[in-house]
Coordinates of C-alpha atoms and ligand atoms in Angstrom, one line a residue:
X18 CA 135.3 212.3 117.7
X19 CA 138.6 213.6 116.4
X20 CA 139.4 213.7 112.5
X21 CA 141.0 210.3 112.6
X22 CA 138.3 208.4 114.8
X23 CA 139.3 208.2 118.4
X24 CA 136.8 209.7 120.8
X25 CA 138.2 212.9 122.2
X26 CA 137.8 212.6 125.8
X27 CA 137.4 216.2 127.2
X28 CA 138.9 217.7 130.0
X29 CA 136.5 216.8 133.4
X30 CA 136.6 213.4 132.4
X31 CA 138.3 210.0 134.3
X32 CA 141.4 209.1 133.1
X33 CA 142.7 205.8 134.9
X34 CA 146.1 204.9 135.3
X35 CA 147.1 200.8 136.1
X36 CA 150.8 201.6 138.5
X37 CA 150.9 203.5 141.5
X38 CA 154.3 204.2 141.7
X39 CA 155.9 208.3 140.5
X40 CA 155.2 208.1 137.3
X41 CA 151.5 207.5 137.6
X42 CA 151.8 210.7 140.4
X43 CA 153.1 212.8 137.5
X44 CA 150.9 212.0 135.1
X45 CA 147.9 212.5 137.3
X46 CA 149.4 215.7 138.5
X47 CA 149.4 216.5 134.6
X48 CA 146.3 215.3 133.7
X49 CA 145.1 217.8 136.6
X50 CA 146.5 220.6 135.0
X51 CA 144.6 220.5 132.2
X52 CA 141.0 219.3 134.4
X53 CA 140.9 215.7 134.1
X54 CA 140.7 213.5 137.0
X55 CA 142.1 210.5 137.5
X56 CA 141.5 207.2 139.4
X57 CA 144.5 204.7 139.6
X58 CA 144.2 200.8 139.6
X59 CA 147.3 199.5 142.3
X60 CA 147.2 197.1 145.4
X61 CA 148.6 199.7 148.1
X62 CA 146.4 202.8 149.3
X63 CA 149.9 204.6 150.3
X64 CA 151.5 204.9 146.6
X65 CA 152.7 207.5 145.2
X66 CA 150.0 208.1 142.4
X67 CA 147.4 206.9 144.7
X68 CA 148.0 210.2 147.0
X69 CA 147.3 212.2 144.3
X70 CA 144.0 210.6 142.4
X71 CA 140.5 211.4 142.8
X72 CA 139.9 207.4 142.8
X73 CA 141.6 204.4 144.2
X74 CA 141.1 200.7 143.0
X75 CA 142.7 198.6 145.3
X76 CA 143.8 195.0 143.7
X77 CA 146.4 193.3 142.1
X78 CA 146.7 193.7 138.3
X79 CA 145.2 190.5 137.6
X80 CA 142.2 190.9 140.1
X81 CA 139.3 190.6 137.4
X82 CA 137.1 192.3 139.8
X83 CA 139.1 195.0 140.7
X84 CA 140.0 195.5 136.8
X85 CA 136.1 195.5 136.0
X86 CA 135.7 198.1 138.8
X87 CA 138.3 200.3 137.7
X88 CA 137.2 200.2 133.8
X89 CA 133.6 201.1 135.0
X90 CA 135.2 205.0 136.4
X91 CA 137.0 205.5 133.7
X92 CA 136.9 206.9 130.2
X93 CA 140.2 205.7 128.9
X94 CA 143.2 204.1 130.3
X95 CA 147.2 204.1 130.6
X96 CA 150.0 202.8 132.4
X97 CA 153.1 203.9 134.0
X98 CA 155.0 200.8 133.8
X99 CA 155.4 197.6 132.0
X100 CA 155.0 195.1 133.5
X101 CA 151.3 194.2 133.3
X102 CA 149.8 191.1 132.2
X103 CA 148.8 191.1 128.8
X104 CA 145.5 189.8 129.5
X105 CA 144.3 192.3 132.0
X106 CA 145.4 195.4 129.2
X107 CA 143.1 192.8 127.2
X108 CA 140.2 193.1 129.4
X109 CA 140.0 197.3 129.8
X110 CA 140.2 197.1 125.8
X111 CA 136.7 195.2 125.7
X112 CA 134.9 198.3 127.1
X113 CA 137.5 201.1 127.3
X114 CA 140.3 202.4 124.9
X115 CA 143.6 201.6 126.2
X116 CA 146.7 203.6 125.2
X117 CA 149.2 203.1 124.2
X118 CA 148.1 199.9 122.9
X119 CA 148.9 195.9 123.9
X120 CA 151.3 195.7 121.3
X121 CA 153.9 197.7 122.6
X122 CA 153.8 196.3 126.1
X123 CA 154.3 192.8 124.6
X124 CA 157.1 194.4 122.5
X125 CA 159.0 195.4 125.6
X126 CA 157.7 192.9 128.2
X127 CA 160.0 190.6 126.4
X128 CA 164.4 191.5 125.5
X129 CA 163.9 188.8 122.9
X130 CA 161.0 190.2 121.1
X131 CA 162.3 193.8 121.6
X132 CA 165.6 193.3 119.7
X133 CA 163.9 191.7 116.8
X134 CA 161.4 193.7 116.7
X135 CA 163.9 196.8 116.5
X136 CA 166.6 194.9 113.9
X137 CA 163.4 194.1 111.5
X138 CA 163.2 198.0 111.4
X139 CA 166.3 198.7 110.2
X140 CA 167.5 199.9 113.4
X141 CA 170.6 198.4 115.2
X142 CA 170.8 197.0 118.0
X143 CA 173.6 195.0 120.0
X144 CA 174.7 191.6 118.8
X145 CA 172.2 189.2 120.7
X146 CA 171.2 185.8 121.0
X147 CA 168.3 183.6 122.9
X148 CA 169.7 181.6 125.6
X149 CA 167.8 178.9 127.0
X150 CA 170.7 176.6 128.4
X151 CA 174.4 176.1 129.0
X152 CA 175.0 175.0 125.5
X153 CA 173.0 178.0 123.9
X154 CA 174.8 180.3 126.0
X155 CA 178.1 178.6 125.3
X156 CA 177.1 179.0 121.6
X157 CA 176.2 182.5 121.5
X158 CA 179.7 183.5 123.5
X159 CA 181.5 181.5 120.4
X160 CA 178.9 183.4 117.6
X161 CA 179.3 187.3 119.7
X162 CA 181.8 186.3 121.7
X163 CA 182.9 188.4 124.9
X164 CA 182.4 190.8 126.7
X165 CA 178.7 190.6 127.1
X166 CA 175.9 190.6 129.1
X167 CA 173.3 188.1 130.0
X168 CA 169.9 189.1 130.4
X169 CA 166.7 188.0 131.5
X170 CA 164.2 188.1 128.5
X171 CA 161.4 189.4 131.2
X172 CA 161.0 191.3 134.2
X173 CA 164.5 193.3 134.1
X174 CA 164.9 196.7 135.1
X175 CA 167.9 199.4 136.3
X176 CA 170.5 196.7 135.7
X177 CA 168.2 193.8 137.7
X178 CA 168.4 190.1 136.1
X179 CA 171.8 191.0 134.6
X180 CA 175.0 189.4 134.4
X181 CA 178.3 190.7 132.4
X182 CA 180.5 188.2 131.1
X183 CA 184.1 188.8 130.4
X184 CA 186.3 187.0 128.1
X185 CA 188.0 183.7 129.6
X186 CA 185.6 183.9 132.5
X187 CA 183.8 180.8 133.2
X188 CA 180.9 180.7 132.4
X189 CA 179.0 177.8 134.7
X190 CA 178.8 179.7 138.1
X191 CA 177.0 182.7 136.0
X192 CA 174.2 180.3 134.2
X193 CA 173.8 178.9 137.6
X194 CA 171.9 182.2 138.3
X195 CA 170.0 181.7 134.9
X196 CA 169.2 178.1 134.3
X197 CA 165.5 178.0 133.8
X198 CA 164.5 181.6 133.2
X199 CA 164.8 182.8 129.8
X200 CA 167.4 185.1 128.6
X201 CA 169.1 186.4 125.9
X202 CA 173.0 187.2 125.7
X203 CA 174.1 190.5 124.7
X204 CA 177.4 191.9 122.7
X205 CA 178.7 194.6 124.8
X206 CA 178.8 197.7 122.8
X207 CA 181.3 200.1 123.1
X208 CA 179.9 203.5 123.5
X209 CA 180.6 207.3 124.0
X210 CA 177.8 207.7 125.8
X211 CA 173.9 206.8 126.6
X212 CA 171.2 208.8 125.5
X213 CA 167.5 208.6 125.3
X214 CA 165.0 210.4 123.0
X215 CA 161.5 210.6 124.0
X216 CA 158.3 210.5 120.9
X217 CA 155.0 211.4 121.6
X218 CA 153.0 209.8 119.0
X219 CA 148.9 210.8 118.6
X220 CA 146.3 208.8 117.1
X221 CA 146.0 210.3 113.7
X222 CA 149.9 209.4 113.4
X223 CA 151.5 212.5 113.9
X224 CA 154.8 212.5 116.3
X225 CA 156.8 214.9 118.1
X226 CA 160.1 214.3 119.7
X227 CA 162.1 216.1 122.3
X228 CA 165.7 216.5 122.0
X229 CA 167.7 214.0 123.4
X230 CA 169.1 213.7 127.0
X231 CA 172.8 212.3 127.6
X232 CA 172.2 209.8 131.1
X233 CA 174.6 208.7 133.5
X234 CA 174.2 205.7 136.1
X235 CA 175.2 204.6 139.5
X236 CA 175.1 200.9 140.4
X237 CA 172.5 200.9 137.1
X238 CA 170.5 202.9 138.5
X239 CA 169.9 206.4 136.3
X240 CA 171.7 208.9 138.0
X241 CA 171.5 212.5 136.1
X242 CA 170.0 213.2 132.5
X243 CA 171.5 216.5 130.6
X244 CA 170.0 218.5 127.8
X245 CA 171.2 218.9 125.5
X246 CA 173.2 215.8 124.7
X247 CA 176.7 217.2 123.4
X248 CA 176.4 215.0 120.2
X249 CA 176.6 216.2 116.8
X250 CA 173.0 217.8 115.0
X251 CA 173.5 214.8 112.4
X252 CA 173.7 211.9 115.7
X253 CA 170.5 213.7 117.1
X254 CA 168.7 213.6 113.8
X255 CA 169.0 209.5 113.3
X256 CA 168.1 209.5 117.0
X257 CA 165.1 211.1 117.0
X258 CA 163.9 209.1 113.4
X259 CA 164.7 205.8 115.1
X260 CA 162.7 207.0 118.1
X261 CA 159.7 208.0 115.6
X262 CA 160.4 204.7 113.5
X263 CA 159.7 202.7 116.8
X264 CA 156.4 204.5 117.3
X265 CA 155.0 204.3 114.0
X266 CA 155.7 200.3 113.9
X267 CA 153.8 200.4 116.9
X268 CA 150.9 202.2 115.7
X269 CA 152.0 203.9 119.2
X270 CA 149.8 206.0 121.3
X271 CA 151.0 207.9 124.2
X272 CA 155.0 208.8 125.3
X273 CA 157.7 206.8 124.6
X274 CA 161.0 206.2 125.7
X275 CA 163.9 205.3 123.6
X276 CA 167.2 204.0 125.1
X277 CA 170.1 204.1 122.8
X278 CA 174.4 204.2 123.2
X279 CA 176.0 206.7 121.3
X280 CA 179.7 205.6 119.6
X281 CA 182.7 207.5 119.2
X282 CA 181.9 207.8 115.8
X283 CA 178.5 208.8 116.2
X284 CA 176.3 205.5 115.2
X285 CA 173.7 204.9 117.4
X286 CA 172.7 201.3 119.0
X287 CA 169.4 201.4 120.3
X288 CA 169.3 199.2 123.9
X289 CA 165.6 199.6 124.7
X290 CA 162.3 200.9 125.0
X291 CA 159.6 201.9 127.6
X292 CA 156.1 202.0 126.7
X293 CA 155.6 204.9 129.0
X294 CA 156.7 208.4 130.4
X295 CA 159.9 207.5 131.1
X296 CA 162.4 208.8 134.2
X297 CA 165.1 210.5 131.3
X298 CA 162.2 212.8 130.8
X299 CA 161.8 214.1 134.0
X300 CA 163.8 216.9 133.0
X301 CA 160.5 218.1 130.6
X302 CA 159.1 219.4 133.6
X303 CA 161.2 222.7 134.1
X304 CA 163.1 222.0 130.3
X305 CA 160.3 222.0 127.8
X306 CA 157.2 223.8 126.6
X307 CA 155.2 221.0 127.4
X308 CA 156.4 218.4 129.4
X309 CA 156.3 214.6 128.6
X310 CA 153.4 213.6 131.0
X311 CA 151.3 216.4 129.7
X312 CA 152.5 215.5 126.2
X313 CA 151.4 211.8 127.5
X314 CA 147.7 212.5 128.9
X315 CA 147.2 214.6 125.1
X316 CA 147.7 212.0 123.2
X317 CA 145.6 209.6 125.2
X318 CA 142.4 211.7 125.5
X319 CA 143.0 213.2 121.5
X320 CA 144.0 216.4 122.4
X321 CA 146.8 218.3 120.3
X322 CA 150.5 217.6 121.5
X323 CA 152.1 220.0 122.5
X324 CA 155.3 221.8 121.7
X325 CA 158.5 220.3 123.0
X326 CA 160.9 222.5 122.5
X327 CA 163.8 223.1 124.9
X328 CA 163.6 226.0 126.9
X329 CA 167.2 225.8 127.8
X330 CA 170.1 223.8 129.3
X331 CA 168.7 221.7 131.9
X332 CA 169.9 218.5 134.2
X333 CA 167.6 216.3 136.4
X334 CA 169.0 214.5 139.3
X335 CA 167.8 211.4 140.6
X336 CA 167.4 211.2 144.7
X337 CA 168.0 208.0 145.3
X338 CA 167.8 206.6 148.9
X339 CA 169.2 208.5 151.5
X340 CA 169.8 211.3 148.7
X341 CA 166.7 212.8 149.9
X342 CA 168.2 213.5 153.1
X343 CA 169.9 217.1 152.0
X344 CA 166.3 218.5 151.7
X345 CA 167.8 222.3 152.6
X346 CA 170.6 222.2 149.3
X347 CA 167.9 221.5 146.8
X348 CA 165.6 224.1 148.9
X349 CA 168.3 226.7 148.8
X350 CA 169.0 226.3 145.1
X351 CA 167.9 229.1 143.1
X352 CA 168.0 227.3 139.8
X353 CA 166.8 224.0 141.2
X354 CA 163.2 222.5 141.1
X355 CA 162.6 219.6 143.7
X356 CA 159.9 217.1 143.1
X357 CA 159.7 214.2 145.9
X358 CA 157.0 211.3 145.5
X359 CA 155.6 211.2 148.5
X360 CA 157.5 207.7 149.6
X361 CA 158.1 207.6 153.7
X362 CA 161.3 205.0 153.5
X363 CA 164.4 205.8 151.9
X364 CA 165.1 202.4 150.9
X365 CA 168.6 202.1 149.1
X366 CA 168.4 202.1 145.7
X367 CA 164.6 203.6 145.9
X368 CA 164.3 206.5 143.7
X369 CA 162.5 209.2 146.2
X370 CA 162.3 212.4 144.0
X371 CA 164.3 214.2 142.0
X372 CA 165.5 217.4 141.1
X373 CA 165.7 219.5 137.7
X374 CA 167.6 222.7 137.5
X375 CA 168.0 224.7 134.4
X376 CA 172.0 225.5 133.7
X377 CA 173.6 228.6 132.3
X378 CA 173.5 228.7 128.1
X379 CA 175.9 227.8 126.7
X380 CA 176.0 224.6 129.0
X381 CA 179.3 224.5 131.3
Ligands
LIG6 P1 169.4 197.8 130.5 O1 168.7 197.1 131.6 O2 169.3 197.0 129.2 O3 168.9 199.2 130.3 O4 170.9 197.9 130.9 C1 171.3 198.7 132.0 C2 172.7 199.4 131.6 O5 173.7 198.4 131.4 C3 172.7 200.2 130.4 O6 172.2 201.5 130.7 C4 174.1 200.2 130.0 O7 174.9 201.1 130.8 C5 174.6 198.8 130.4 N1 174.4 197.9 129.2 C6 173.3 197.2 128.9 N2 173.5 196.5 127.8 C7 174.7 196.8 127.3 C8 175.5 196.4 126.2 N3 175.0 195.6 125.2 N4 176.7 197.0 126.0 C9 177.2 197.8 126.9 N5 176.5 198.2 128.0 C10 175.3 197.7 128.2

């Protein structure tokens, strides 16, 4: 047991991980590192994480039997994304510990839940309101008025179930897309810049944060994270205690990603979390003392965390689609370090690998 009461699983152990997709390879590939193995509950035998693993479960993530096998190999469980049933995170947490607990999944499974949940903390977050019909959304354009974005409350990801809304548009071809599912409508906040801190929170409370990365998208999808973030010490400060704020409400377990604008004048709005290791952190690989999947897999099995600290300028690129194509200019690179996923097709928009590399100090 460690000091606070968690059992501290050892290294040797059976770590299982619900998602097959890169971020499940990455922890695995961490958790390997530091002699754990690792046995990963997803339907296809071809994913990325499932290539790496010592154990494949093969089912759906509500297939009780599958669930019931994979909590049988295992001494503690995670997940790499969010977008699991709420019962079946439920059903491991009967036998096995689960982290980062159900709470936080519920928390971001839901836009609706996960703005008030961050505005009862003091935090800001963008003007929003729940949408449920025509009327509500013609309500809510009145209250925040426009621009602003409609969301899906569920399901939404790099930019998907998402529909911007510009002032004197009309409105009735855009809820067309909507009517039925539920949503929220957003203000659209006018920032400098996005940026996202990631905590790593252990089970006796105590939290470490790695500095924050300044991201840039393409067609919503993240296209390059830079660290440092060129914002002021004071902007990275509040950033990183609204990132630990979020944790702690959370009673949080595990990595966690925090999504925030930046304004001119430096006051951050946070947009949203992930309940995981989180693709902005990628750069921890080659950037930090301890990377943010290592970091992860600590926390889970009650080992210390380790240090974060930036080992210098560094920039992660997304490969994204055919991206992956210029193999020999990311081979060639001195200061680059390519990481691919194992994925055979390179689907547009499907993220394939990416590459870190560490940039001259002081950062051009
Ligand atoms: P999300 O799916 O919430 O992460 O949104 C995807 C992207 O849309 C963000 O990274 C922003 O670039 C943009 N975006 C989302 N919400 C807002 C907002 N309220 N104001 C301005 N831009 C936004």
């Amino acid at each position: 047991m460690t000091a606070n009461g968690p059992p501290l699983i050892l290294p040797g152990k059976m770590i299982g991980i619900i998602g097959g997709g890169q971020l499940g390879r990455m922890l695995i590939l961490a958790a390997a590192r530091l002699g754990y193995r690792s046995c990963v509950l997803c339907p296809d035998p071809g994913a990325p994480a499932v290539q790496v693993a010592t154990q494949h479960v093969a089912g759906d993530y509500t297939d009780v039997e599958a669930i019931t096998a994979f909590t049988d190999c295992i001494e503690v469980a995670t997940y790499e994304f969010e977008n699991i049933p709420a019962e079946t995170v439920a059903q491991i947490a009967r036998t096995k510990p689960i982290a980062p607990a159900v709470k936080a999944l519920e928390v971001a499974q839901d836009r609706l839940i996960e703005k008030q949940f961050i505005q009862n903390l003091g935090i800001e977050v963008a003007p929003f309101q729940d949408i449920a019909s025509l009327p509500d959304l013609k309500q809510a354009l009145e209250t925040i008025g426009a621009p602003g974005i409609i969301k899906t409350r569920r399901f939404g990801y790099d930019g998907k179930g998402q529909r911007a809304v510009k002032p004197d548009q009309s409105i009735e071809d855009i809820w067309a897309d909507f009517d039925g599912i539920p949503a929220i409508y957003e203000g659209f906040v006018d920032f400098a810049c996005e940026i996202s801190v990631m905590v790593v929170r252990d089970h006796s409370g105590h939290t470490v944060t790695y500095p924050p990365g300044i991201n840039e998208h393409r067609n919503h999808i993240l296209y390059r994270t830079t660290v440092p973030a060129k914002i002021d010490a004071t902007t990275a400060d509040v950033a990183a205690t609204a990132a630990q704020k979020v944790a702690e409400a959370l009673s949080y377990v595990g990595t966690l990603g925090v999504e925030m604008f930046v304004r001119a004048d430096g006051s951050l709005v946070v947009n949203e979390i992930a309940p995981r290791v989180h693709n902005s952190g990628h750069w921890t690989l080659e950037g930090a003392q301890t990377d943010q999947f290592e970091n992860h897999i600590r926390a889970i099995t009650g080992l210390p965390l380790g240090d974060t600290r930036l080992l210098g300028p560094t920039q992660m690129m997304n490969l994204i689609g055919e991206d992956v194509c210029s193999l020999d200019a990311y081979l060639s690179d001195p200061s680059a370090t390519l990481h691919l996923y194992g994925k055979d097709e390179p689907r547009a928009g499907r993220k394939m690998g990416h590459v870190t590399r560490r940039l001259k100090w002081p950062q051009a």
